[in-house]
CSV table of C-alpha atoms in Angstrom, one decimal:
chain,number,residue,atom,x,y,z
J,1,MET,CA,145.7,68.5,-118.9
J,2,ASN,CA,143.4,65.6,-118.5
J,3,LEU,CA,145.7,63.4,-120.6
J,4,TYR,CA,148.7,64.4,-118.5
J,5,ILE,CA,146.8,63.5,-115.3
J,6,LYS,CA,145.8,60.1,-116.7
J,7,LYS,CA,149.5,59.3,-117.5
J,8,ILE,CA,150.6,60.2,-114.0
J,9,SER,CA,147.8,57.9,-112.6
J,10,PHE,CA,148.9,55.0,-114.8
J,11,LEU,CA,152.5,55.4,-113.7
J,12,LEU,CA,151.6,55.4,-110.0
J,13,LEU,CA,149.4,52.3,-110.5
J,14,SER,CA,152.2,50.4,-112.2
J,15,LEU,CA,154.6,51.3,-109.5
J,16,ALA,CA,152.2,50.1,-106.9
J,17,PHE,CA,151.8,46.8,-108.8
J,18,ILE,CA,155.6,46.3,-109.0
J,19,LEU,CA,156.0,47.0,-105.3
J,20,THR,CA,153.2,44.6,-104.5
J,21,ALA,CA,154.8,41.9,-106.7
J,22,CYS,CA,158.2,42.3,-105.0
J,23,GLU,CA,156.5,41.7,-101.6
J,24,THR,CA,154.9,38.5,-103.0
J,25,ASP,CA,158.2,37.1,-104.3
J,26,ASP,CA,159.8,37.6,-100.9
J,27,SER,CA,157.2,35.2,-99.3
J,28,ILE,CA,157.7,32.2,-101.8
J,29,GLN,CA,159.4,29.1,-100.3
J,30,ILE,CA,161.0,26.4,-102.7
J,31,MET,CA,160.2,22.9,-101.3
J,32,SER,CA,162.6,20.0,-102.0
J,33,ALA,CA,161.3,16.3,-102.2
J,34,ASP,CA,161.5,14.2,-99.1
J,35,PRO,CA,164.4,11.7,-99.1
J,36,ALA,CA,163.1,8.4,-100.6
J,37,PHE,CA,164.1,4.7,-100.6
J,38,THR,CA,162.5,3.3,-103.8
J,39,LEU,CA,162.8,-0.1,-105.5
J,40,GLU,CA,162.4,0.4,-109.2
J,41,GLN,CA,159.6,-1.4,-111.1
J,42,PRO,CA,160.8,-4.2,-113.4
J,43,GLY,CA,160.5,-4.0,-117.1
J,44,ILE,CA,159.4,-7.6,-117.2
J,45,SER,CA,157.5,-9.0,-114.3
J,46,THR,CA,156.8,-12.6,-115.6
J,47,VAL,CA,159.8,-15.0,-115.1
J,48,PHE,CA,160.2,-18.6,-116.3
J,49,LEU,CA,162.9,-20.4,-114.4
J,50,ASN,CA,164.8,-22.6,-116.8
J,51,PHE,CA,166.5,-25.6,-115.0
J,52,GLY,CA,168.8,-25.9,-118.0
J,53,THR,CA,170.6,-22.7,-117.1
J,54,PRO,CA,170.7,-22.9,-113.3
J,55,THR,CA,173.5,-20.2,-112.8
J,56,ASN,CA,172.0,-17.6,-115.2
J,57,PRO,CA,170.6,-14.5,-113.6
J,58,ALA,CA,166.9,-14.9,-112.8
J,59,ILE,CA,166.1,-11.4,-111.4
J,60,THR,CA,168.1,-8.2,-111.1
J,61,LEU,CA,166.8,-5.5,-108.8
J,62,SER,CA,167.9,-1.9,-108.6
J,63,TRP,CA,166.8,0.9,-106.2
J,64,ASN,CA,167.3,4.5,-105.3
J,65,ASP,CA,168.2,5.4,-101.7
J,66,ASP,CA,168.3,9.0,-100.8
J,67,LEU,CA,167.2,8.2,-97.3
J,68,THR,CA,169.5,5.8,-95.4
J,69,GLY,CA,172.9,6.2,-97.1
J,70,SER,CA,173.5,2.6,-96.1
J,71,THR,CA,176.1,0.3,-97.6
J,72,SER,CA,174.3,-2.9,-96.6
J,73,TYR,CA,171.0,-3.9,-98.1
J,74,ASP,CA,168.9,-7.1,-97.3
J,75,VAL,CA,166.6,-8.3,-100.1
J,76,GLU,CA,163.5,-10.0,-98.8
J,77,MET,CA,160.9,-12.2,-100.5
J,78,ALA,CA,157.3,-13.0,-99.5
J,79,LEU,CA,154.3,-14.7,-101.0
J,80,ASP,CA,151.9,-12.0,-99.9
J,81,THR,CA,151.8,-8.2,-99.9
J,82,ASP,CA,151.9,-8.0,-96.1
J,83,PHE,CA,155.1,-10.0,-96.0
J,84,THR,CA,153.6,-12.2,-93.3
J,85,SER,CA,156.5,-14.6,-93.7
J,86,THR,CA,159.7,-13.3,-95.2
J,87,VAL,CA,162.6,-15.2,-96.9
J,88,ASP,CA,166.0,-13.6,-97.0
J,89,LEU,CA,167.3,-13.8,-100.5
J,90,GLY,CA,170.7,-12.2,-99.9
J,91,ASN,CA,172.6,-9.0,-99.2
J,92,SER,CA,174.1,-6.2,-101.4
J,93,SER,CA,176.5,-3.4,-100.6
J,94,THR,CA,175.4,-1.4,-103.7
J,95,ASN,CA,172.0,-0.5,-105.1
J,96,PHE,CA,171.9,-3.6,-107.3
J,97,PHE,CA,171.1,-7.3,-106.5
J,98,THR,CA,171.0,-10.4,-108.7
J,99,ILE,CA,169.9,-13.9,-107.9
J,100,ASN,CA,170.4,-16.8,-110.2
J,101,VAL,CA,167.9,-19.4,-111.4
J,102,GLN,CA,168.6,-22.3,-109.0
J,103,ASP,CA,168.8,-20.1,-105.9
J,104,LEU,CA,165.5,-18.3,-106.6
J,105,ASN,CA,163.9,-21.6,-107.5
J,106,ALA,CA,165.1,-23.1,-104.2
J,107,ALA,CA,163.9,-20.1,-102.2
J,108,ILE,CA,160.4,-20.3,-103.6
J,109,ARG,CA,160.2,-24.1,-103.3
J,110,ASN,CA,161.5,-24.0,-99.7
J,111,ALA,CA,158.9,-21.3,-98.9
J,112,GLY,CA,156.2,-24.1,-99.1
J,113,VAL,CA,154.6,-23.3,-102.4
J,114,THR,CA,152.5,-26.2,-103.6
J,115,LYS,CA,152.2,-25.2,-107.2
J,116,PHE,CA,154.8,-24.6,-109.8
J,117,LYS,CA,153.2,-22.2,-112.3
J,118,ASP,CA,152.2,-18.5,-112.0
J,119,ILE,CA,153.4,-18.0,-108.4
J,120,ASP,CA,153.0,-14.4,-107.0
J,121,VAL,CA,156.3,-13.4,-105.4
J,122,TYR,CA,156.8,-10.0,-103.7
J,123,LEU,CA,160.3,-8.5,-103.2
J,124,ARG,CA,161.5,-5.5,-101.1
J,125,VAL,CA,164.8,-4.2,-99.8
J,126,VAL,CA,165.6,-3.4,-96.1
J,127,ALA,CA,168.4,-1.1,-94.8
J,128,ASP,CA,168.9,0.6,-91.4
J,129,ASN,CA,165.3,-0.1,-90.3
J,130,ALA,CA,164.0,1.5,-93.5
J,131,THR,CA,162.0,-0.6,-96.0
J,132,SER,CA,161.5,0.1,-99.7
J,133,ASN,CA,158.3,-0.3,-101.6
J,134,ALA,CA,157.5,-3.9,-102.7
J,135,ILE,CA,157.3,-5.1,-106.3
J,136,LYS,CA,155.6,-8.2,-107.7
J,137,TYR,CA,156.8,-11.0,-110.0
J,138,ILE,CA,154.8,-13.8,-111.4
J,139,ILE,CA,157.2,-16.8,-111.5
J,140,THR,CA,157.1,-20.4,-112.9
J,141,THR,CA,159.4,-22.7,-111.0
J,142,TYR,CA,160.6,-26.3,-111.5
J,143,PRO,CA,160.5,-29.4,-109.2
J,144,THR,CA,163.5,-30.3,-107.1
J,145,ASP,CA,161.9,-32.8,-104.7
J,146,LYS,CA,162.9,-36.4,-105.4
J,147,PRO,CA,160.4,-39.1,-106.2
J,148,GLU,CA,159.9,-41.3,-103.2
J,149,LEU,CA,159.7,-45.1,-103.4
J,150,THR,CA,156.9,-46.3,-101.1
J,151,SER,CA,157.0,-50.0,-102.1
J,152,PRO,CA,158.8,-52.3,-101.8
J,153,SER,CA,160.2,-51.5,-98.4
J,154,ALA,CA,163.8,-51.9,-97.4
J,155,ASN,CA,164.8,-55.6,-96.7
J,156,ASP,CA,161.7,-57.0,-98.4
J,157,ALA,CA,162.5,-60.5,-99.8
J,158,PHE,CA,161.6,-61.9,-103.2
J,159,VAL,CA,162.1,-65.6,-104.0
J,160,LEU,CA,161.6,-66.1,-107.7
J,161,SER,CA,160.2,-69.3,-109.3
J,162,ILE,CA,160.6,-70.7,-112.8
J,163,GLY,CA,157.2,-72.2,-112.4
J,164,SER,CA,155.6,-68.7,-112.1
J,165,LEU,CA,157.2,-67.0,-115.1
J,166,ASP,CA,154.3,-64.7,-116.0
J,167,ALA,CA,153.0,-64.1,-112.5
J,168,ILE,CA,153.7,-60.7,-110.9
J,169,ALA,CA,156.6,-61.0,-108.4
J,170,MET,CA,156.9,-57.4,-107.4
J,171,THR,CA,155.0,-54.1,-107.7
J,172,ALA,CA,157.1,-50.9,-107.2
J,173,GLU,CA,155.2,-47.8,-106.3
J,174,TRP,CA,156.3,-44.2,-105.7
J,175,THR,CA,155.0,-40.7,-105.2
J,176,ASP,CA,156.1,-37.5,-106.9
J,177,VAL,CA,154.8,-34.0,-106.2
J,178,ALA,CA,155.7,-32.9,-109.7
J,179,LEU,CA,153.4,-35.4,-111.3
J,180,ALA,CA,150.4,-33.8,-109.7
J,181,SER,CA,151.6,-30.3,-110.5
J,182,ASP,CA,150.3,-27.7,-112.9
J,183,LEU,CA,153.3,-27.7,-115.1
J,184,ASP,CA,151.5,-29.6,-117.8
J,185,THR,CA,154.6,-31.6,-118.8
J,186,ASN,CA,155.4,-35.3,-119.3
J,187,ILE,CA,157.6,-37.0,-116.8
J,188,ASP,CA,159.4,-40.2,-117.8
J,189,TYR,CA,160.2,-42.7,-115.1
J,190,ASN,CA,162.8,-45.5,-115.1
J,191,LEU,CA,162.8,-48.0,-112.3
J,192,GLN,CA,166.5,-49.1,-112.0
J,193,ALA,CA,168.3,-52.0,-110.3
J,194,ALA,CA,171.9,-52.5,-109.4
J,195,ALA,CA,174.1,-54.8,-107.3
J,196,ALA,CA,174.5,-53.5,-103.8
J,197,GLY,CA,177.5,-51.3,-103.3
J,198,THR,CA,178.1,-50.5,-107.0
J,199,ASP,CA,176.6,-47.0,-106.8
J,200,PHE,CA,174.5,-47.8,-109.9
J,201,ALA,CA,177.6,-47.7,-112.1
J,202,THR,CA,175.9,-50.1,-114.5
J,203,PRO,CA,172.1,-50.0,-113.7
J,204,ILE,CA,169.6,-52.3,-115.4
J,205,SER,CA,166.1,-51.1,-116.0
J,206,ILE,CA,163.2,-53.0,-114.5
J,207,GLY,CA,160.7,-51.0,-116.4
J,208,THR,CA,159.8,-47.5,-117.7
J,209,GLY,CA,156.8,-45.4,-118.3
J,210,THR,CA,155.5,-41.8,-118.7
J,211,ASN,CA,153.4,-40.1,-116.0
J,212,ILE,CA,153.0,-43.3,-113.9
J,213,THR,CA,153.5,-44.1,-110.3
J,214,SER,CA,154.0,-47.9,-110.4
J,215,ILE,CA,155.7,-50.6,-112.3
J,216,THR,CA,155.1,-54.4,-112.0
J,217,ALA,CA,157.7,-57.1,-112.7
J,218,THR,CA,157.0,-60.7,-113.4
J,219,HIS,CA,159.1,-63.6,-112.0
J,220,SER,CA,160.7,-63.9,-115.4
J,221,ASP,CA,161.5,-60.2,-115.7
J,222,LEU,CA,162.8,-59.7,-112.2
J,223,ASN,CA,164.9,-62.9,-112.5
J,224,ALA,CA,166.5,-61.5,-115.7
J,225,VAL,CA,167.3,-58.3,-113.8
J,226,ALA,CA,168.7,-60.1,-110.9
J,227,ILE,CA,170.9,-62.3,-113.1
J,228,GLY,CA,171.8,-59.2,-115.1
J,229,ILE,CA,173.2,-57.3,-112.1
J,230,GLY,CA,175.3,-60.4,-111.1
J,231,LEU,CA,173.2,-62.1,-108.5
J,232,VAL,CA,173.8,-65.9,-108.3
J,233,ALA,CA,171.0,-68.3,-109.1
J,234,GLU,CA,169.5,-70.1,-106.0
J,235,VAL,CA,171.2,-67.7,-103.7
J,236,ALA,CA,169.6,-64.7,-101.9
J,237,GLY,CA,171.4,-61.5,-102.9
J,238,ASP,CA,170.9,-57.7,-102.3
J,239,MET,CA,169.4,-55.7,-105.1
J,240,GLU,CA,169.3,-51.9,-104.8
J,241,MET,CA,166.4,-50.1,-106.5
J,242,ARG,CA,165.7,-46.4,-107.3
J,243,VAL,CA,163.4,-44.3,-109.5
J,244,VAL,CA,164.8,-41.9,-112.0
J,245,ALA,CA,162.4,-39.1,-113.1
J,246,LYS,CA,163.2,-37.0,-116.2
J,247,ASN,CA,161.3,-34.3,-118.0
J,248,THR,CA,162.2,-32.0,-120.9
J,249,ASN,CA,161.3,-28.4,-121.3
J,250,SER,CA,160.7,-26.4,-124.4
J,251,ASN,CA,164.4,-25.6,-124.8
J,252,GLU,CA,165.2,-29.4,-124.8
J,253,ASN,CA,166.8,-29.2,-121.4
J,254,VAL,CA,166.4,-32.4,-119.4
J,255,LEU,CA,165.8,-32.3,-115.6
J,256,GLU,CA,166.7,-35.5,-113.8
J,257,ARG,CA,165.6,-36.3,-110.2
J,258,ILE,CA,166.6,-39.6,-108.5
J,259,SER,CA,164.9,-41.2,-105.5
J,260,GLU,CA,166.7,-42.5,-102.5
J,261,THR,CA,167.8,-46.2,-102.8
J,262,VAL,CA,165.8,-49.1,-101.4
J,263,THR,CA,167.6,-52.4,-100.9
J,264,VAL,CA,165.7,-55.7,-101.2
J,265,SER,CA,166.7,-59.3,-101.2
J,266,VAL,CA,166.1,-61.4,-104.4
J,267,THR,CA,166.7,-65.1,-104.9
J,268,PRO,CA,166.8,-65.8,-108.7
J,269,TYR,CA,166.3,-69.1,-110.3
J,270,LEU,CA,168.7,-70.8,-112.8
J,271,ALA,CA,167.8,-69.7,-116.4
J,272,SER,CA,169.4,-69.9,-119.8
J,273,PHE,CA,169.5,-67.2,-122.4
J,274,PRO,CA,170.0,-67.6,-126.2
J,275,ASN,CA,172.9,-66.5,-128.3
J,276,LEU,CA,172.3,-63.4,-130.3
J,277,PHE,CA,173.5,-62.8,-133.9
J,278,MET,CA,174.0,-59.6,-135.8
J,279,VAL,CA,172.3,-58.8,-139.1
J,280,GLY,CA,172.3,-55.6,-141.1
J,281,SER,CA,174.2,-53.2,-143.4
J,282,ALA,CA,176.7,-52.3,-140.6
J,283,THR,CA,177.8,-56.0,-140.3
J,284,THR,CA,179.7,-58.4,-142.6
J,285,ALA,CA,176.6,-60.6,-143.1
J,286,GLY,CA,174.5,-57.7,-144.4
J,287,TRP,CA,170.7,-58.1,-144.2
J,288,ASN,CA,170.9,-61.9,-144.8
J,289,PRO,CA,169.9,-63.7,-141.6
J,290,ASP,CA,171.6,-66.9,-142.7
J,291,ASN,CA,175.0,-65.7,-143.9
J,292,ASN,CA,177.5,-66.9,-141.2
J,293,ASN,CA,176.2,-64.0,-139.0
J,294,ASN,CA,178.6,-63.3,-136.2
J,295,PRO,CA,177.3,-63.7,-132.7
J,296,LEU,CA,177.6,-61.3,-129.8
J,297,PHE,CA,179.9,-62.4,-127.1
J,298,ARG,CA,178.8,-63.2,-123.5
J,299,ASN,CA,179.7,-62.1,-120.0
J,300,GLN,CA,180.7,-65.4,-118.3
J,301,GLU,CA,179.4,-64.2,-115.0
J,302,VAL,CA,176.1,-62.6,-116.3
J,303,PRO,CA,174.3,-64.8,-118.8
J,304,ASN,CA,171.9,-62.2,-120.1
J,305,ALA,CA,174.7,-59.6,-120.6
J,306,TYR,CA,176.0,-59.5,-124.2
J,307,VAL,CA,179.0,-57.6,-125.5
J,308,TYR,CA,180.6,-56.9,-128.8
J,309,THR,CA,183.7,-54.8,-129.5
J,310,GLY,CA,184.6,-54.5,-133.2
J,311,TYR,CA,184.5,-52.7,-136.4
J,312,PHE,CA,181.1,-51.5,-137.8
J,313,GLN,CA,180.4,-50.1,-141.2
J,314,ALA,CA,178.2,-47.1,-141.4
J,315,GLY,CA,174.7,-48.4,-141.5
J,316,GLU,CA,172.2,-50.3,-139.3
J,317,PHE,CA,171.9,-53.7,-137.6
J,318,LYS,CA,169.6,-55.8,-135.5
J,319,LEU,CA,169.9,-58.9,-133.4
J,320,LEU,CA,168.5,-62.4,-134.1
J,321,GLU,CA,168.3,-65.5,-132.0
J,322,THR,CA,168.5,-67.9,-134.9
J,323,ASN,CA,168.9,-67.7,-138.7
J,324,GLN,CA,165.2,-66.7,-138.9
J,325,TRP,CA,163.8,-63.1,-138.7
J,326,GLN,CA,162.1,-63.7,-135.4
J,327,PRO,CA,162.8,-63.4,-132.5
J,328,GLN,CA,164.3,-60.1,-133.6
J,329,TRP,CA,165.8,-57.6,-131.2
J,330,GLY,CA,166.3,-53.8,-131.8
J,331,THR,CA,165.5,-50.5,-130.3
J,332,ASN,CA,162.6,-48.0,-130.8
J,333,ASP,CA,164.0,-45.2,-128.7
J,334,GLY,CA,167.8,-45.4,-128.9
J,335,SER,CA,168.4,-46.5,-125.3
J,336,THR,CA,166.2,-49.6,-124.5
J,337,LEU,CA,165.7,-52.9,-126.2
J,338,ALA,CA,162.6,-54.2,-127.9
J,339,VAL,CA,161.8,-57.6,-129.4
J,340,ASN,CA,159.4,-59.1,-131.8
J,341,THR,CA,159.1,-62.7,-130.6
J,342,GLY,CA,157.2,-63.7,-133.7
J,343,GLY,CA,153.7,-62.2,-133.4
J,344,GLY,CA,154.2,-58.5,-133.2
J,345,SER,CA,155.9,-55.6,-134.9
J,346,ASP,CA,159.6,-55.6,-135.6
J,347,PRO,CA,161.6,-53.1,-133.5
J,348,GLY,CA,163.8,-50.3,-135.0
J,349,THR,CA,167.4,-50.7,-135.8
J,350,PHE,CA,170.7,-49.9,-134.0
J,351,ASN,CA,172.2,-47.1,-136.1
J,352,VAL,CA,175.9,-46.6,-136.8
J,353,ALA,CA,176.4,-43.1,-138.1
J,354,THR,CA,180.1,-43.3,-138.7
J,355,ALA,CA,182.1,-46.4,-139.6
J,356,GLY,CA,184.6,-47.4,-136.9
J,357,TYR,CA,185.3,-49.5,-133.8
J,358,TYR,CA,182.6,-49.5,-131.1
J,359,THR,CA,181.7,-51.4,-128.0
J,360,TYR,CA,178.1,-52.4,-127.6
J,361,ASN,CA,176.8,-53.8,-124.3
J,362,PHE,CA,173.3,-55.3,-124.2
J,363,THR,CA,171.3,-56.7,-121.2
J,364,THR,CA,168.1,-58.4,-122.0
J,365,VAL,CA,165.2,-58.3,-119.5
J,366,GLY,CA,162.2,-60.3,-120.6
J,367,GLU,CA,161.1,-58.7,-123.8
J,368,SER,CA,163.0,-55.5,-123.1
J,369,GLY,CA,166.4,-54.5,-121.6
J,370,THR,CA,169.0,-51.8,-122.1
J,371,PHE,CA,172.1,-51.2,-124.2
J,372,THR,CA,175.0,-48.8,-124.4
J,373,VAL,CA,177.5,-47.9,-127.1
J,374,THR,CA,180.9,-46.3,-126.8
J,375,PRO,CA,183.7,-45.7,-129.3
J,376,PHE,CA,186.7,-48.0,-129.0
J,377,ASP,CA,190.3,-47.0,-129.9
J,378,ALA,CA,191.9,-49.9,-131.7
J,379,SER,CA,194.8,-47.9,-133.1
J,380,GLY,CA,197.4,-49.4,-130.7
J,381,VAL,CA,196.1,-53.0,-130.7
J,382,ALA,CA,198.2,-55.8,-132.3
J,383,THR,CA,196.9,-57.3,-135.6
J,384,TYR,CA,197.7,-61.0,-136.0
J,385,THR,CA,198.4,-62.9,-139.1
J,386,SER,CA,196.6,-66.1,-137.8
J,387,ILE,CA,194.6,-67.3,-134.9
J,388,ALA,CA,194.1,-71.0,-134.2
J,389,ILE,CA,193.0,-73.5,-131.5
J,390,ILE,CA,195.3,-76.3,-130.2
J,391,GLY,CA,194.7,-79.0,-127.7
J,392,ASP,CA,193.3,-82.5,-127.2
J,393,ALA,CA,189.7,-81.2,-127.6
J,394,THR,CA,190.6,-80.1,-131.1
J,395,PRO,CA,191.0,-82.2,-134.3
J,396,ASN,CA,194.8,-82.0,-134.4
J,397,GLY,CA,195.5,-82.4,-130.7
J,398,TRP,CA,198.6,-80.8,-129.3
J,399,ASP,CA,200.6,-80.9,-132.5
J,400,GLY,CA,202.3,-77.5,-132.4
J,401,ASP,CA,203.0,-77.6,-136.1
J,402,ASN,CA,199.5,-78.3,-137.1
J,403,ASP,CA,197.1,-75.9,-135.4
J,404,THR,CA,193.4,-75.7,-136.4
J,405,ASP,CA,193.2,-72.3,-137.9
J,406,LEU,CA,190.3,-69.8,-137.6
J,407,THR,CA,189.2,-67.6,-140.5
J,408,GLN,CA,189.7,-63.8,-140.2
J,409,ASP,CA,186.6,-61.7,-140.8
J,410,PRO,CA,187.0,-59.7,-144.1
J,411,ASN,CA,185.9,-56.4,-142.5
J,412,ASN,CA,187.3,-56.8,-139.0
J,413,PRO,CA,190.9,-58.1,-138.6
J,414,HIS,CA,190.3,-58.8,-134.9
J,415,LEU,CA,187.3,-61.1,-135.4
J,416,TRP,CA,188.0,-64.8,-136.1
J,417,TYR,CA,185.7,-67.8,-136.7
J,418,LEU,CA,185.8,-71.6,-137.4
J,419,ASN,CA,182.7,-73.4,-138.6
J,420,ASP,CA,181.8,-77.1,-138.2
J,421,VAL,CA,184.8,-78.1,-136.1
J,422,THR,CA,184.6,-81.3,-134.1
J,423,LEU,CA,185.4,-80.9,-130.5
J,424,THR,CA,185.9,-83.8,-128.1
J,425,ASN,CA,184.3,-84.0,-124.7
J,426,GLY,CA,186.8,-84.2,-121.8
J,427,GLY,CA,189.6,-82.5,-123.6
J,428,SER,CA,190.9,-78.9,-123.4
J,429,MET,CA,192.3,-76.3,-125.7
J,430,LEU,CA,194.2,-73.0,-126.0
J,431,ILE,CA,193.8,-70.2,-128.5
J,432,ARG,CA,197.0,-68.8,-129.9
J,433,ALA,CA,198.2,-66.4,-132.5
J,434,ASN,CA,200.8,-66.9,-135.3
J,435,ASN,CA,201.4,-70.5,-134.3
J,436,ASP,CA,203.5,-69.1,-131.5
J,437,TRP,CA,203.5,-70.0,-127.8
J,438,ALA,CA,204.3,-66.4,-127.0
J,439,ASP,CA,200.7,-65.3,-127.8
J,440,VAL,CA,198.3,-67.6,-126.0
J,441,TRP,CA,194.9,-67.0,-124.6
J,442,ARG,CA,194.1,-69.0,-121.5
J,443,TYR,CA,191.2,-70.0,-119.2
J,444,THR,CA,189.6,-67.6,-116.8
J,445,GLY,CA,187.0,-69.9,-115.1
J,446,SER,CA,184.0,-69.9,-117.3
J,447,THR,CA,181.6,-72.8,-116.8
J,448,GLU,CA,179.7,-72.0,-120.0
J,449,LEU,CA,180.5,-72.4,-123.7
J,450,TYR,CA,181.4,-68.7,-123.7
J,451,GLY,CA,183.7,-66.5,-121.7
J,452,THR,CA,186.8,-64.2,-121.8
J,453,ALA,CA,190.2,-65.7,-122.2
J,454,VAL,CA,193.3,-63.9,-121.0
J,455,LEU,CA,196.5,-63.4,-123.0
J,456,ALA,CA,199.1,-64.9,-120.7
J,457,GLY,CA,202.3,-66.8,-120.9
J,458,ASP,CA,201.2,-69.5,-118.5
J,459,GLY,CA,198.0,-70.6,-116.9
J,460,ASN,CA,195.1,-73.1,-117.3
J,461,ASN,CA,193.8,-74.6,-120.5
J,462,ILE,CA,190.2,-74.0,-121.6
J,463,PRO,CA,188.2,-77.2,-120.7
J,464,PHE,CA,185.6,-78.6,-123.0
J,465,THR,CA,182.9,-80.5,-121.1
J,466,SER,CA,180.1,-80.5,-123.6
J,467,PRO,CA,179.2,-83.6,-125.7
J,468,THR,CA,181.6,-84.5,-128.6
J,469,GLY,CA,180.2,-83.0,-131.8
J,470,SER,CA,180.2,-80.3,-134.4
J,471,TYR,CA,180.6,-76.6,-133.2
J,472,ASP,CA,181.2,-73.1,-134.5
J,473,ILE,CA,183.9,-71.1,-132.7
J,474,TRP,CA,184.1,-67.3,-132.7
J,475,PHE,CA,186.9,-65.3,-131.1
J,476,ASN,CA,187.7,-61.6,-130.6
J,477,ASP,CA,191.4,-60.8,-130.1
J,478,LEU,CA,190.5,-57.2,-129.0
J,479,ASP,CA,189.2,-58.4,-125.6
J,480,GLY,CA,189.7,-62.2,-125.6
J,481,SER,CA,186.0,-63.0,-125.8
J,482,TYR,CA,185.0,-66.4,-127.3
J,483,VAL,CA,181.8,-68.3,-127.8
J,484,ILE,CA,181.3,-71.9,-128.9
J,485,ILE,CA,178.0,-72.7,-130.5
J,486,ALA,CA,176.7,-76.3,-131.1
J,487,ASN,CA,175.5,-77.1,-134.6
């Protein structure tokens, strides 16, 4: 009996528990999360802005919006967590936003940041008066401000003197915010000059240096620059100047920033410049400095501007002023000239990787200068059987059946020379091909023993006003260049 009563008690107790549990279930409320507007945390929060890839994405943002249901989101940037001063980076109609390298760099630089490395940047998204959380990036930017020339000033005048060759004629100075930055990079500066109105189509370097803020030029150096850009001796002319800043990042990308132009007046003095002769394995003379080495030709308007268009063998070459090894011109960096005048170290070579036709342009400035090289297409140019001089300045006068022939270079069919020919003062001459009046090169106004003749049916003869004597003549039928050198 007792066992039966215990079982009934247990059953009643269980039933009471079940009824109690049912009452508890009826009182439970399932709570859903509040609607949220959340900007997702980035996987990478450190960003290096590479100026070599300006249109690549710099940052991509994404967010969840269960709050506003908006289709228009504004992305804001600030330099502090309170967003004291905001910068609008752009708008998106979706929950994604991307900004490229150059736009983000410009936004940060324009926000007034004075450093370039490890800049704390905060981003958030705003829609329908709701604001997301903010996320932080640490960003390294690059400079976009131009260097600024502070000296000389516009319209300053410089009158150069041959009696003050080594005295300082001008000191150019500039400021550059990038130079005092924390980027820990080298910045190369090039102070350039050009004739006014040429838009620096063919600039000439006054000087170069790394991590500097000034360059000085002597009377001799600045005179060579002035003559090199085409200013006339003894006449004041306008020279435009600018500073070009370049730095290279770890990806070998080069950032170039160019200052505004300053125009000054320069009066150069009359100066002479030597002929330059080629020597090296890329040339016919080889590495023999006294082997009928062919000269560079000259710009008849710019006496320190040299040019040579012709065939080069694969190899190397340098430039000499005489048949001795010094003065010797070359390059140490592949873009500027260097010279050993006789007491220093010889410069490096000009290198020709592939045999072919090239045009080299050289401009000497003191013991430096610049040069360029470009391929030349000679495939459609006429090749002549003979080239000769004719005229009363030449040995055989105007005898059309007895021209004074030049010799064709064995490696370059367009280069011709004549050694030890007697030329007569007061006479004139023409250069013609194949003993034929149909192919005659005529005078274009040079007052020097060099210039560029023009292939024309009629026109003026080339006058010879130097003393009667023995001369070497070199002629290039590719461009009509000639040079006459006294022995």
